[in-house]
Amino acid sequence: MSRNTVRRALALESAPGDRRGTQRTLYDANESAIKRELRRDPEIAVRDLAGALGWEHAASTLAKYAARARTELTAEADSERSEVAASSASPHASLPRFATSFVGRDTEVARLRSLLGEHRLVTITGPGGIGKTRLASHVGREVRRAFPDGVRFVGLAGLLSPELISQAVFEGLGLAGRDQQGETAEEALLEHLSDRHILLILDNCEHLIDACADLVHLLLQGTTNLRVLTTSREVLAVPEEFVFALAPLQVSAAGEERSAAGVGSALALFESRADAVLSGFRIDESNREAVRRVCEHLDGLPLAIELACARLPVLSVADLAERLDHRLDLLTTGNRAAATRHRSLAATLDWSHDLCTSEQRVLWKRASIFTDGFDLAMAEEICTDADFTAARILDAIMTLVGKSILIREERAGAVRFRMLETIREYGQGQLDQDESRDLHLRLLDWINGKVSELVAAWPGPDQVRINAWFRVNRANLRSSLKWALEAQSDVAVRRTGAEVVSEPWFLWAGGFSVREHRLWLDRAAAAVTDPEGRGRVLATMALVQTLQGDRHGAAVSLDAAHRLATDAGHVETLDFVEHTRGLAAYFAGEAEAAEPLLLSALGRYREREPRGGLRSALDVHLGMLYAYKGQADESRRHYAEVQERGVTSGERWFRAYAEFGLGAIALAEGDADRAHQMALDGLAMIRDFDDEIGATLILDLLGWVESVRGHGERAAVLIGSASKLWGAFGKQLYGSSHWVQVRERYAAAAEALLGESSYAQLYADGAAKSVSEAIGFALEEVSDRPAPAARTSAGPLTKREQEVANLVAQGLSNKEIAARLVLSPRTIEGHVEHVLQKLCLTSRTQVAQLIGSATGPTAPWPSAG
C-alpha cells in the first residue's frame, strides 16, 4: 500500500471499530455497482440510478454515495492518466492495458496484495481462460505505489525456446545493454535487480516451466527486495514459491434473492460483457435465472463467459442457456477423466467452433499457426488454397473478430489480429499432422521470402519499414525457426531455416539482438550439413563473433567457413570471409594485416556486387582503419562514398555509421562542434533500427565530444551509458584496445573537470539507462529546461528548498537528507525536483557547482589520434 495510506492510519486517534452495520458497510456493499452505472452514464440522475440498482434505502443516502463515487472515479482517472504518461516515457515499464473493465475478484486482489507483502514469489495457478493474466495485471496496477522501482510485466506466451527466457526478461525490463563486459543476461539481471524494490510479473510460464523456475530461483537468491508474481497452469515448484490457486468466479445459487449490487462476480462479468455487445443489457428478474444457468454451466470461467456473451447478438439468454446445456452435457459425458473446468472451457470452445461456418473453422485452425499475431497479408499468403481464396479471407477474419475468436489490435496505424492462447491451442488441436506440417512450411517459406526482400531492400529507402515488420513478427520468426531447425528428418527445411538467419548478415540490427542472432546461428550450424549452407552460416557467425570481440571464436568460424565455401565453390561466401578476416584483424590492432585483406575484399565486391549492402559496410570498416592509421583524407573518402550512396538510394543505416566516422575524424582534427552535430545526425538515423551496436558506438563518440566541449556532466553520463551498453552484447568497443584507450583519455578529461566523486555518480546515472533512455538523453529529448547558460540564482527557492539544496551541495543522498530533516524520502525527492526545476538545472552536481560558485579547471583535452 502507499505511504499515504499508512500515514492516514497512524494519524487516527483510536483504532477504527467494527464497521459492520454502519453506513460505510452499505456503501462498501454497493460501491462497485454504483461506479459501474456512473461509468456507463456519468450524468445519471439519482432516481434512475436507484432504479438500476434496485435501491431500497433513502434517496438522499444514494445521492451522497453517488457524489462520493464520482470523486473516487475522478481520482482513479487522474491516477490512470499519470500512469499512461509514465508508461509512455518508459515503454518497457507499462502493464498491459485492456479494452474492457476489470470485474469482480475483490477478495483475490486483497489476498494477493497481502501475499506479496509476505512472500517473495507468488504463483497464480489455474486452467486456461480463468483470468490469471488479467488478475496479475490488475494486482500489479493496484500495488505499484508499494514498489518504488516499478512494476514490470513480461509476457512469455509467444516465447518457445527456454534459452531465450533470460533475454526476454532482459528486454521486457527495458534493460537492453545494462550488463557489462560480456556478462550473460542472467548476470546482468542480477546486477540490475540486486537491491531494487521491483515487482516482476512473469505471465504464462507453463510451457517453459523448468527454465522459468530456474531463472526465478536464481533471481530471488541473488537479490534482496525483488518480488515475483507469476501466472502458470503448473506450479514452479521452487522453495520460495507460494501457490495461489485461482478459483472460478462466484455464481449465486438458484432462486437466491440478490440486488444488482450483490450479484455474484460471474453474473457481474456476464452483465458487463453482455452490455458491450448489447448496449443497455441488464440482469433483471426476467433473465437472472438464465444468466445464472449459463455462468454455472461454464463454471464461472471468465473466458468462457466472454465467448458466450459474444453470441448474444443472435441468441437470447434463454436460447444461450438451452444450447449451452445440451453441448456441455454431450462433452462432459464423452470425457469424464478431464478436469471439470477444462471440460467446461473445451465445451465452450467446441460450441463456438460449431457455430462457425466451414470457412471460419478453416481460418481458425490455420491462423493458429501464428504466434503473437498476424496481419491480413500474412493470412492471405499462408492460410489460403484453391478452395479458400485470398478474396474470402477478409470476410472470414471480420466474422472471427465478431465472434471473439480473433482480437483486433492497431499499432502505429497497422492492424493486426491475434488469438488468446487458449483459443490458439484449440485451433492447433484441429490440425492433423499433414496440415500442421504444410502450414509450418508455408510460414517458413514466406518468412524466407521476407528475409530475401529485406536483404535486397537493406541498402534502400525501405529499410525502416521492413525492419519494423521484423520487429513486430519476432515471435513468428522464433517459432518458425524453432520448428525448422528441429526438423531433423528434412534436410531442405533445415537449410531454409539456416538461410533465414545467415543471409541477412545484419539481422542483429534488423530483427534480433546480437546475442539472439548468435544463438540461432549456433542452432543453424548444428542443423545444417551441406557445405554451401553451413559455410554461409559460419561466415555470418564469424562476423557476429567479431563484433562481440570474440576473436578466438571468430577465427575458428572463419577457418571452417573458408574450407566449406572452397569445397562448395561458393565465391560470395569466400568474399565475405575475407572481409570479416580484415575487420577482425583491425579490431585486434593488426592494421598492417587488416589493410590488404579489406582492400582485396573491396576488389571482389566491385567485381561481384554483394547483396545486403556489404560494400557500404566495407567502406565503413576501411574508413575506421584509415582513421586509426592517421590517414584522415583516405578515411574521409570511404565515409563520403557511403554517404553518397545513401543519399542516392534513400537508405539511412549505413549513413548513420558514416556520420559517426566523419564525426570521429572531425573530433581528432579539433572541430568538436562539427563532430557533435554529425554524431547527433547519425544517432537520429540509427534510432529507427534495433541496432544496439551502432547506437552504442555513437553514444560513446558523443561522450568524447562533450568532454572536449567542456560539458563534463553530459560526458560522464554518455560514457557511462555506452560502457554499460557495450556489455549487453560483447566486449567494450569491439574488444579493440585502441578504441578503449581513446575512450579512457576522454573519460579522464571529464573526470578531471568534475572530480572523481561527481564523475562516478554521473557515470553510474548513465549506466542505469536503457538504449532508448540513453538516446533520448543524448538528443536532449528528456528535458525542455534551458541550457546551463540560462540558469538563475537560488533566489526563487523556498526556505525548505534552500535547506535541501545546501544538503544536496554537500553530497548527501535523498535518504540522508530525509534523516537529517526528519522527513520522508518521497518528500525530499519532491523538494530536489523543485530545486532542479527552479534553478533550470539537470543534475545534483550542477546544484553543488552553482551554490559553491565552483568552476572546474581547464583540462588538457587529448586528441582521438
mmCIF file of C-alpha atoms in Angstrom, residues 460-752:
data_model
loop_
_atom_site.group_PDB
_atom_site.id
_atom_site.type_symbol
_atom_site.label_atom_id
_atom_site.label_comp_id
_atom_site.label_asym_id
_atom_site.label_seq_id
_atom_site.Cartn_x
_atom_site.Cartn_y
_atom_site.Cartn_z
ATOM 1 C CA GLY A 460 17.455 1.344 -49.948
ATOM 2 C CA PRO A 461 14.590 3.523 -48.688
ATOM 3 C CA ASP A 462 12.506 0.615 -47.313
ATOM 4 C CA GLN A 463 14.966 -0.262 -44.538
ATOM 5 C CA VAL A 464 12.885 1.204 -41.747
ATOM 6 C CA ARG A 465 9.573 -0.247 -42.932
ATOM 7 C CA ILE A 466 10.886 -3.788 -43.312
ATOM 8 C CA ASN A 467 12.793 -3.570 -40.067
ATOM 9 C CA ALA A 468 9.542 -2.601 -38.347
ATOM 10 C CA TRP A 469 7.837 -5.654 -39.855
ATOM 11 C CA PHE A 470 10.521 -7.931 -38.437
ATOM 12 C CA ARG A 471 10.244 -6.271 -35.052
ATOM 13 C CA VAL A 472 6.513 -6.926 -34.768
ATOM 14 C CA ASN A 473 6.866 -10.511 -36.063
ATOM 15 C CA ARG A 474 9.740 -11.649 -33.865
ATOM 16 C CA ALA A 475 7.576 -14.280 -32.189
ATOM 17 C CA ASN A 476 6.595 -15.747 -35.580
ATOM 18 C CA LEU A 477 10.242 -15.805 -36.632
ATOM 19 C CA ARG A 478 11.221 -17.579 -33.439
ATOM 20 C CA SER A 479 8.522 -20.238 -33.665
ATOM 21 C CA SER A 480 9.203 -20.843 -37.344
ATOM 22 C CA LEU A 481 12.951 -21.136 -36.833
ATOM 23 C CA LYS A 482 12.488 -23.470 -33.892
ATOM 24 C CA TRP A 483 10.314 -25.771 -35.993
ATOM 25 C CA ALA A 484 12.672 -25.632 -38.993
ATOM 26 C CA LEU A 485 15.925 -26.236 -37.172
ATOM 27 C CA GLU A 486 14.453 -29.125 -35.198
ATOM 28 C CA ALA A 487 13.078 -30.891 -38.303
ATOM 29 C CA GLN A 488 15.825 -33.486 -38.219
ATOM 30 C CA SER A 489 14.273 -35.640 -40.928
ATOM 31 C CA ASP A 490 14.045 -32.905 -43.551
ATOM 32 C CA VAL A 491 17.300 -31.511 -44.868
ATOM 33 C CA ALA A 492 15.598 -28.954 -47.110
ATOM 34 C CA VAL A 493 13.605 -27.463 -44.218
ATOM 35 C CA ARG A 494 16.707 -27.143 -42.043
ATOM 36 C CA ARG A 495 18.566 -25.443 -44.860
ATOM 37 C CA THR A 496 15.749 -22.925 -45.331
ATOM 38 C CA GLY A 497 15.864 -22.162 -41.623
ATOM 39 C CA ALA A 498 19.613 -21.621 -41.885
ATOM 40 C CA GLU A 499 19.114 -19.205 -44.773
ATOM 41 C CA VAL A 500 16.712 -17.124 -42.670
ATOM 42 C CA VAL A 501 19.368 -16.443 -40.035
ATOM 43 C CA SER A 502 22.504 -16.351 -42.190
ATOM 44 C CA GLU A 503 21.672 -14.471 -45.387
ATOM 45 C CA PRO A 504 20.817 -11.204 -43.582
ATOM 46 C CA TRP A 505 24.251 -10.681 -42.014
ATOM 47 C CA PHE A 506 22.788 -7.584 -40.325
ATOM 48 C CA LEU A 507 19.843 -9.402 -38.703
ATOM 49 C CA TRP A 508 21.181 -8.291 -35.313
ATOM 50 C CA ALA A 509 20.227 -4.773 -36.424
ATOM 51 C CA GLY A 510 17.002 -5.650 -38.210
ATOM 52 C CA GLY A 511 15.240 -8.216 -36.079
ATOM 53 C CA PHE A 512 17.029 -9.981 -33.257
ATOM 54 C CA SER A 513 19.544 -8.780 -30.701
ATOM 55 C CA VAL A 514 23.214 -9.605 -31.262
ATOM 56 C CA ARG A 515 23.090 -12.359 -28.686
ATOM 57 C CA GLU A 516 19.910 -13.904 -30.050
ATOM 58 C CA HIS A 517 21.229 -13.801 -33.606
ATOM 59 C CA ARG A 518 24.262 -15.736 -32.441
ATOM 60 C CA LEU A 519 22.038 -18.272 -30.651
ATOM 61 C CA TRP A 520 20.103 -19.010 -33.845
ATOM 62 C CA LEU A 521 23.324 -19.196 -35.839
ATOM 63 C CA ASP A 522 24.633 -21.760 -33.345
ATOM 64 C CA ARG A 523 21.491 -23.835 -33.869
ATOM 65 C CA ALA A 524 21.680 -23.493 -37.639
ATOM 66 C CA ALA A 525 25.331 -24.548 -37.673
ATOM 67 C CA ALA A 526 24.396 -27.697 -35.756
ATOM 68 C CA ALA A 527 21.408 -28.458 -38.007
ATOM 69 C CA VAL A 528 22.860 -27.915 -41.495
ATOM 70 C CA THR A 529 25.442 -30.203 -43.065
ATOM 71 C CA ASP A 530 25.730 -29.205 -46.745
ATOM 72 C CA PRO A 531 28.972 -27.226 -47.423
ATOM 73 C CA GLU A 532 27.373 -24.178 -49.022
ATOM 74 C CA GLY A 533 24.652 -23.667 -46.409
ATOM 75 C CA ARG A 534 26.888 -24.406 -43.428
ATOM 76 C CA GLY A 535 29.666 -22.217 -44.856
ATOM 77 C CA ARG A 536 27.313 -19.253 -45.121
ATOM 78 C CA VAL A 537 26.073 -19.793 -41.554
ATOM 79 C CA LEU A 538 29.622 -19.911 -40.163
ATOM 80 C CA ALA A 539 30.679 -16.824 -42.138
ATOM 81 C CA THR A 540 27.798 -14.837 -40.648
ATOM 82 C CA MET A 541 28.609 -16.330 -37.246
ATOM 83 C CA ALA A 542 32.189 -15.086 -37.609
ATOM 84 C CA LEU A 543 31.004 -11.526 -38.239
ATOM 85 C CA VAL A 544 28.757 -11.565 -35.154
ATOM 86 C CA GLN A 545 31.609 -13.000 -33.067
ATOM 87 C CA THR A 546 33.947 -10.312 -34.389
ATOM 88 C CA LEU A 547 31.530 -7.558 -33.401
ATOM 89 C CA GLN A 548 31.257 -9.134 -29.950
ATOM 90 C CA GLY A 549 35.028 -9.107 -29.569
ATOM 91 C CA ASP A 550 35.214 -12.925 -29.548
ATOM 92 C CA ARG A 551 38.373 -13.167 -31.655
ATOM 93 C CA HIS A 552 39.084 -16.820 -30.947
ATOM 94 C CA GLY A 553 35.553 -17.911 -31.830
ATOM 95 C CA ALA A 554 35.628 -15.768 -34.973
ATOM 96 C CA ALA A 555 38.926 -17.302 -36.095
ATOM 97 C CA VAL A 556 37.555 -20.833 -35.729
ATOM 98 C CA SER A 557 34.372 -19.946 -37.621
ATOM 99 C CA LEU A 558 36.285 -18.179 -40.391
ATOM 100 C CA ASP A 559 38.602 -21.139 -40.967
ATOM 101 C CA ALA A 560 35.661 -23.547 -41.164
ATOM 102 C CA ALA A 561 33.636 -21.206 -43.406
ATOM 103 C CA HIS A 562 36.598 -20.754 -45.769
ATOM 104 C CA ARG A 563 37.113 -24.503 -46.048
ATOM 105 C CA LEU A 564 33.437 -25.252 -46.678
ATOM 106 C CA ALA A 565 32.979 -22.396 -49.181
ATOM 107 C CA THR A 566 36.064 -23.565 -51.060
ATOM 108 C CA ASP A 567 34.707 -27.117 -51.238
ATOM 109 C CA ALA A 568 31.347 -25.800 -52.459
ATOM 110 C CA GLY A 569 32.889 -23.272 -54.843
ATOM 111 C CA HIS A 570 30.749 -20.527 -53.269
ATOM 112 C CA VAL A 571 32.626 -17.338 -54.115
ATOM 113 C CA GLU A 572 30.203 -14.976 -52.343
ATOM 114 C CA THR A 573 30.949 -16.635 -49.017
ATOM 115 C CA LEU A 574 34.694 -16.518 -49.746
ATOM 116 C CA ASP A 575 34.435 -12.769 -50.391
ATOM 117 C CA PHE A 576 32.575 -12.293 -47.115
ATOM 118 C CA VAL A 577 35.129 -14.389 -45.213
ATOM 119 C CA GLU A 578 37.995 -12.224 -46.460
ATOM 120 C CA HIS A 579 36.107 -9.064 -45.496
ATOM 121 C CA THR A 580 35.470 -10.385 -41.986
ATOM 122 C CA ARG A 581 39.104 -11.525 -41.582
ATOM 123 C CA GLY A 582 40.218 -7.979 -42.314
ATOM 124 C CA LEU A 583 37.751 -6.498 -39.838
ATOM 125 C CA ALA A 584 38.826 -8.951 -37.137
ATOM 126 C CA ALA A 585 42.477 -8.091 -37.725
ATOM 127 C CA TYR A 586 41.726 -4.365 -37.423
ATOM 128 C CA PHE A 587 39.871 -4.774 -34.121
ATOM 129 C CA ALA A 588 42.807 -6.848 -32.885
ATOM 130 C CA GLY A 589 45.135 -3.889 -33.560
ATOM 131 C CA GLU A 590 46.791 -5.567 -36.563
ATOM 132 C CA ALA A 591 46.343 -2.731 -39.039
ATOM 133 C CA GLU A 592 49.061 -3.863 -41.433
ATOM 134 C CA ALA A 593 47.454 -7.289 -41.772
ATOM 135 C CA ALA A 594 43.937 -5.841 -41.994
ATOM 136 C CA GLU A 595 44.527 -3.377 -44.835
ATOM 137 C CA PRO A 596 45.359 -5.839 -47.655
ATOM 138 C CA LEU A 597 42.518 -8.146 -46.614
ATOM 139 C CA LEU A 598 39.950 -5.334 -46.658
ATOM 140 C CA LEU A 599 41.242 -3.902 -49.933
ATOM 141 C CA SER A 600 41.184 -7.348 -51.536
ATOM 142 C CA ALA A 601 37.596 -7.806 -50.378
ATOM 143 C CA LEU A 602 36.745 -4.392 -51.856
ATOM 144 C CA GLY A 603 38.094 -5.517 -55.208
ATOM 145 C CA ARG A 604 35.989 -8.673 -55.014
ATOM 146 C CA TYR A 605 32.878 -6.646 -54.177
ATOM 147 C CA ARG A 606 33.473 -4.386 -57.166
ATOM 148 C CA GLU A 607 33.542 -7.470 -59.401
ATOM 149 C CA ARG A 608 30.511 -9.109 -57.755
ATOM 150 C CA GLU A 609 28.272 -6.557 -56.037
ATOM 151 C CA PRO A 610 27.155 -8.334 -52.850
ATOM 152 C CA ARG A 611 23.610 -8.356 -51.520
ATOM 153 C CA GLY A 612 22.641 -6.550 -48.359
ATOM 154 C CA GLY A 613 24.863 -3.505 -48.877
ATOM 155 C CA LEU A 614 28.078 -5.243 -47.839
ATOM 156 C CA ARG A 615 30.105 -2.851 -49.952
ATOM 157 C CA SER A 616 28.950 0.107 -47.847
ATOM 158 C CA ALA A 617 29.764 -1.875 -44.717
ATOM 159 C CA LEU A 618 33.260 -2.497 -46.057
ATOM 160 C CA ASP A 619 33.740 1.202 -46.819
ATOM 161 C CA VAL A 620 32.802 1.987 -43.206
ATOM 162 C CA HIS A 621 35.359 -0.531 -41.982
ATOM 163 C CA LEU A 622 38.052 0.893 -44.272
ATOM 164 C CA GLY A 623 37.187 4.367 -43.016
ATOM 165 C CA MET A 624 37.734 3.196 -39.451
ATOM 166 C CA LEU A 625 41.009 1.515 -40.369
ATOM 167 C CA TYR A 626 42.464 4.577 -42.089
ATOM 168 C CA ALA A 627 41.391 6.838 -39.243
ATOM 169 C CA TYR A 628 43.285 4.502 -36.904
ATOM 170 C CA LYS A 629 46.358 4.779 -39.142
ATOM 171 C CA GLY A 630 46.134 8.584 -39.142
ATOM 172 C CA GLN A 631 45.230 8.795 -42.864
ATOM 173 C CA ALA A 632 42.305 11.174 -42.415
ATOM 174 C CA ASP A 633 41.827 12.018 -46.105
ATOM 175 C CA GLU A 634 41.631 8.347 -47.114
ATOM 176 C CA SER A 635 39.270 7.646 -44.236
ATOM 177 C CA ARG A 636 37.078 10.590 -45.206
ATOM 178 C CA ARG A 637 36.925 9.342 -48.817
ATOM 179 C CA HIS A 638 35.470 5.974 -47.831
ATOM 180 C CA TYR A 639 32.906 7.513 -45.491
ATOM 181 C CA ALA A 640 31.910 10.032 -48.168
ATOM 182 C CA GLU A 641 31.241 7.177 -50.602
ATOM 183 C CA VAL A 642 28.855 5.627 -48.098
ATOM 184 C CA GLN A 643 27.126 8.974 -47.637
ATOM 185 C CA GLU A 644 26.782 9.492 -51.372
ATOM 186 C CA ARG A 645 25.319 6.018 -51.896
ATOM 187 C CA GLY A 646 22.904 6.579 -49.033
ATOM 188 C CA VAL A 647 21.645 9.901 -50.317
ATOM 189 C CA THR A 648 21.172 8.396 -53.792
ATOM 190 C CA SER A 649 19.361 5.264 -52.594
ATOM 191 C CA GLY A 650 17.483 6.773 -49.650
ATOM 192 C CA GLU A 651 18.937 4.387 -47.058
ATOM 193 C CA ARG A 652 19.751 5.578 -43.529
ATOM 194 C CA TRP A 653 21.518 2.795 -41.627
ATOM 195 C CA PHE A 654 24.895 2.870 -43.371
ATOM 196 C CA ARG A 655 24.739 6.658 -43.445
ATOM 197 C CA ALA A 656 24.487 6.683 -39.664
ATOM 198 C CA TYR A 657 27.814 4.847 -39.459
ATOM 199 C CA ALA A 658 29.323 7.241 -41.978
ATOM 200 C CA GLU A 659 28.192 10.183 -39.834
ATOM 201 C CA PHE A 660 29.892 8.530 -36.874
ATOM 202 C CA GLY A 661 33.127 8.101 -38.797
ATOM 203 C CA LEU A 662 33.195 11.648 -40.125
ATOM 204 C CA GLY A 663 32.382 12.918 -36.647
ATOM 205 C CA ALA A 664 35.295 10.952 -35.197
ATOM 206 C CA ILE A 665 37.628 12.482 -37.794
ATOM 207 C CA ALA A 666 36.362 15.987 -37.015
ATOM 208 C CA LEU A 667 36.965 15.391 -33.302
ATOM 209 C CA ALA A 668 40.520 14.178 -33.963
ATOM 210 C CA GLU A 669 41.129 17.320 -36.020
ATOM 211 C CA GLY A 670 39.924 19.559 -33.200
ATOM 212 C CA ASP A 671 36.481 20.500 -34.554
ATOM 213 C CA ALA A 672 34.333 19.343 -31.634
ATOM 214 C CA ASP A 673 31.237 21.303 -32.688
ATOM 215 C CA ARG A 674 31.179 19.664 -36.117
ATOM 216 C CA ALA A 675 31.807 16.278 -34.540
ATOM 217 C CA HIS A 676 28.898 16.871 -32.161
ATOM 218 C CA GLN A 677 26.454 17.704 -34.950
ATOM 219 C CA MET A 678 27.473 14.741 -37.094
ATOM 220 C CA ALA A 679 27.158 12.342 -34.171
ATOM 221 C CA LEU A 680 23.683 13.689 -33.388
ATOM 222 C CA ASP A 681 22.665 13.262 -37.025
ATOM 223 C CA GLY A 682 23.926 9.692 -37.014
ATOM 224 C CA LEU A 683 22.138 8.883 -33.757
ATOM 225 C CA ALA A 684 18.854 10.278 -35.088
ATOM 226 C CA MET A 685 19.169 7.895 -38.056
ATOM 227 C CA ILE A 686 20.223 4.788 -36.135
ATOM 228 C CA ARG A 687 17.387 5.027 -33.598
ATOM 229 C CA ASP A 688 14.928 3.835 -36.264
ATOM 230 C CA PHE A 689 16.567 0.407 -36.134
ATOM 231 C CA ASP A 690 17.216 -2.235 -33.487
ATOM 232 C CA ASP A 691 20.970 -1.736 -33.837
ATOM 233 C CA GLU A 692 22.337 -1.689 -30.313
ATOM 234 C CA ILE A 693 25.905 -1.732 -31.668
ATOM 235 C CA GLY A 694 25.560 1.370 -33.842
ATOM 236 C CA ALA A 695 23.617 3.294 -31.227
ATOM 237 C CA THR A 696 26.171 2.486 -28.540
ATOM 238 C CA LEU A 697 29.103 3.397 -30.773
ATOM 239 C CA ILE A 698 27.651 6.845 -31.481
ATOM 240 C CA LEU A 699 26.752 7.387 -27.819
ATOM 241 C CA ASP A 700 30.381 6.719 -26.957
ATOM 242 C CA LEU A 701 31.538 9.280 -29.514
ATOM 243 C CA LEU A 702 29.088 11.852 -28.163
ATOM 244 C CA GLY A 703 30.542 11.333 -24.692
ATOM 245 C CA TRP A 704 34.031 12.050 -26.001
ATOM 246 C CA VAL A 705 32.796 15.126 -27.841
ATOM 247 C CA GLU A 706 31.071 16.517 -24.743
ATOM 248 C CA SER A 707 34.294 16.019 -22.808
ATOM 249 C CA VAL A 708 36.197 18.180 -25.302
ATOM 250 C CA ARG A 709 33.418 20.784 -25.308
ATOM 251 C CA GLY A 710 33.753 21.106 -21.545
ATOM 252 C CA HIS A 711 30.371 19.556 -20.726
ATOM 253 C CA GLY A 712 31.687 17.167 -18.121
ATOM 254 C CA GLU A 713 28.292 16.151 -16.743
ATOM 255 C CA ARG A 714 26.954 15.035 -20.102
ATOM 256 C CA ALA A 715 30.230 13.367 -20.978
ATOM 257 C CA ALA A 716 30.143 11.273 -17.807
ATOM 258 C CA VAL A 717 26.535 10.193 -18.363
ATOM 259 C CA LEU A 718 27.096 9.290 -22.022
ATOM 260 C CA ILE A 719 30.316 7.393 -21.401
ATOM 261 C CA GLY A 720 28.643 5.555 -18.529
ATOM 262 C CA SER A 721 25.723 4.620 -20.781
ATOM 263 C CA ALA A 722 27.939 3.440 -23.604
ATOM 264 C CA SER A 723 30.190 1.410 -21.329
ATOM 265 C CA LYS A 724 27.266 -0.499 -19.897
ATOM 266 C CA LEU A 725 25.502 -0.903 -23.244
ATOM 267 C CA TRP A 726 28.552 -2.467 -24.865
ATOM 268 C CA GLY A 727 28.452 -5.154 -22.215
ATOM 269 C CA ALA A 728 24.990 -6.214 -23.354
ATOM 270 C CA PHE A 729 26.280 -7.954 -26.449
ATOM 271 C CA GLY A 730 30.052 -8.334 -26.163
ATOM 272 C CA LYS A 731 33.309 -6.730 -25.135
ATOM 273 C CA GLN A 732 33.863 -3.000 -24.870
ATOM 274 C CA LEU A 733 34.263 -1.256 -28.254
ATOM 275 C CA TYR A 734 34.524 -4.485 -30.261
ATOM 276 C CA GLY A 735 37.255 -5.701 -27.903
ATOM 277 C CA SER A 736 39.608 -3.161 -29.538
ATOM 278 C CA SER A 737 42.303 -1.968 -27.118
ATOM 279 C CA HIS A 738 42.907 1.076 -29.327
ATOM 280 C CA TRP A 739 39.311 2.270 -29.069
ATOM 281 C CA VAL A 740 39.241 1.571 -25.337
ATOM 282 C CA GLN A 741 42.376 3.685 -24.851
ATOM 283 C CA VAL A 742 40.818 6.548 -26.798
ATOM 284 C CA ARG A 743 37.746 6.426 -24.572
ATOM 285 C CA GLU A 744 39.861 6.326 -21.421
ATOM 286 C CA ARG A 745 41.638 9.569 -22.386
ATOM 287 C CA TYR A 746 38.365 11.434 -22.891
ATOM 288 C CA ALA A 747 36.883 9.916 -19.740
ATOM 289 C CA ALA A 748 39.916 11.022 -17.749
ATOM 290 C CA ALA A 749 39.484 14.576 -19.042
ATOM 291 C CA ALA A 750 35.821 14.627 -17.968
ATOM 292 C CA GLU A 751 36.739 13.236 -14.560
ATOM 293 C CA ALA A 752 39.389 15.926 -14.129
#
